GROMACS .gro file of C-alpha atoms in nm:
model
   89
    1UNK     CA    1  -0.081  -1.449  -1.313
    2UNK     CA    2  -0.206  -1.698  -1.066
    3UNK     CA    3  -0.006  -1.698  -0.750
    4UNK     CA    4  -0.029  -1.758  -0.381
    5UNK     CA    5   0.147  -1.429  -0.323
    6UNK     CA    6  -0.051  -1.131  -0.190
    7UNK     CA    7  -0.255  -0.956  -0.462
    8UNK     CA    8  -0.025  -0.655  -0.464
    9UNK     CA    9   0.057  -0.642  -0.836
   10UNK     CA   10  -0.303  -0.685  -0.953
   11UNK     CA   11  -0.429  -0.419  -0.710
   12UNK     CA   12  -0.148  -0.191  -0.821
   13UNK     CA   13  -0.242  -0.255  -1.185
   14UNK     CA   14  -0.607  -0.171  -1.123
   15UNK     CA   15  -0.515   0.163  -0.968
   16UNK     CA   16  -0.230   0.264  -1.200
   17UNK     CA   17  -0.236   0.107  -1.549
   18UNK     CA   18  -0.476   0.360  -1.700
   19UNK     CA   19  -0.243   0.651  -1.620
   20UNK     CA   20   0.092   0.493  -1.705
   21UNK     CA   21   0.294   0.593  -2.012
   22UNK     CA   22   0.379   0.337  -2.279
   23UNK     CA   23   0.734   0.321  -2.141
   24UNK     CA   24   0.602   0.256  -1.790
   25UNK     CA   25   0.361  -0.009  -1.920
   26UNK     CA   26   0.654  -0.186  -2.088
   27UNK     CA   27   0.856  -0.170  -1.764
   28UNK     CA   28   0.559  -0.305  -1.569
   29UNK     CA   29   0.510  -0.585  -1.822
   30UNK     CA   30   0.876  -0.687  -1.782
   31UNK     CA   31   0.844  -0.673  -1.404
   32UNK     CA   32   0.544  -0.904  -1.385
   33UNK     CA   33   0.662  -1.145  -1.654
   34UNK     CA   34   1.039  -1.184  -1.620
   35UNK     CA   35   1.099  -1.279  -1.255
   36UNK     CA   36   1.032  -1.647  -1.204
   37UNK     CA   37   0.877  -1.600  -0.861
   38UNK     CA   38   0.593  -1.360  -0.773
   39UNK     CA   39   0.721  -1.352  -0.416
   40UNK     CA   40   1.036  -1.179  -0.543
   41UNK     CA   41   0.823  -0.891  -0.671
   42UNK     CA   42   0.644  -0.873  -0.337
   43UNK     CA   43   0.973  -0.867  -0.143
   44UNK     CA   44   1.116  -0.598  -0.370
   45UNK     CA   45   0.800  -0.387  -0.346
   46UNK     CA   46   0.790  -0.410   0.033
   47UNK     CA   47   1.168  -0.355   0.050
   48UNK     CA   48   1.222  -0.684   0.232
   49UNK     CA   49   1.486  -0.759  -0.033
   50UNK     CA   50   1.669  -0.532  -0.278
   51UNK     CA   51   1.546  -0.544  -0.637
   52UNK     CA   52   1.791  -0.629  -0.914
   53UNK     CA   53   1.924  -0.323  -1.098
   54UNK     CA   54   1.723  -0.401  -1.412
   55UNK     CA   55   1.399  -0.353  -1.214
   56UNK     CA   56   1.506  -0.036  -1.033
   57UNK     CA   57   1.300   0.226  -1.215
   58UNK     CA   58   1.006   0.459  -1.166
   59UNK     CA   59   0.756   0.172  -1.189
   60UNK     CA   60   0.927  -0.007  -0.899
   61UNK     CA   61   0.920   0.323  -0.709
   62UNK     CA   62   0.545   0.350  -0.779
   63UNK     CA   63   0.492  -0.010  -0.667
   64UNK     CA   64   0.687   0.051  -0.346
   65UNK     CA   65   0.481   0.361  -0.273
   66UNK     CA   66   0.162   0.162  -0.340
   67UNK     CA   67   0.283  -0.119  -0.111
   68UNK     CA   68   0.310   0.127   0.179
   69UNK     CA   69  -0.071   0.150   0.166
   70UNK     CA   70  -0.084   0.498   0.316
   71UNK     CA   71  -0.464   0.506   0.276
   72UNK     CA   72  -0.488   0.190   0.492
   73UNK     CA   73  -0.710   0.016   0.238
   74UNK     CA   74  -0.814  -0.342   0.293
   75UNK     CA   75  -0.634  -0.549   0.031
   76UNK     CA   76  -0.742  -0.900   0.112
   77UNK     CA   77  -0.837  -1.029  -0.231
   78UNK     CA   78  -0.748  -0.986  -0.596
   79UNK     CA   79  -0.968  -0.739  -0.787
   80UNK     CA   80  -1.210  -0.868  -1.046
   81UNK     CA   81  -1.055  -0.864  -1.392
   82UNK     CA   82  -1.334  -0.656  -1.547
   83UNK     CA   83  -1.125  -0.346  -1.480
   84UNK     CA   84  -0.902  -0.447  -1.771
   85UNK     CA   85  -1.195  -0.389  -2.005
   86UNK     CA   86  -1.337  -0.072  -1.851
   87UNK     CA   87  -1.249   0.271  -1.988
   88UNK     CA   88  -1.042   0.485  -1.748
   89UNK     CA   89  -1.253   0.704  -1.519
   0.00000   0.00000   0.00000
């Protein structure tokens, strides 16, 4: 998705997609495709706004944990999309 919103969901995807279950991948797909505004996802992930009940699940919990950035990584740009085609490490 192209968006002016911070690259949170694409960075989260790069770090987590390869280890998510099929159910979690389906939940993540719904999360990134159903809301009409990427900023909503950002606000829910950073807990600036409550997420709707249909998006309250373990994937949202993972995204919120990722958004806390406990490792203090620099997250200034979207990752390159090659990771989608690389085998998991």
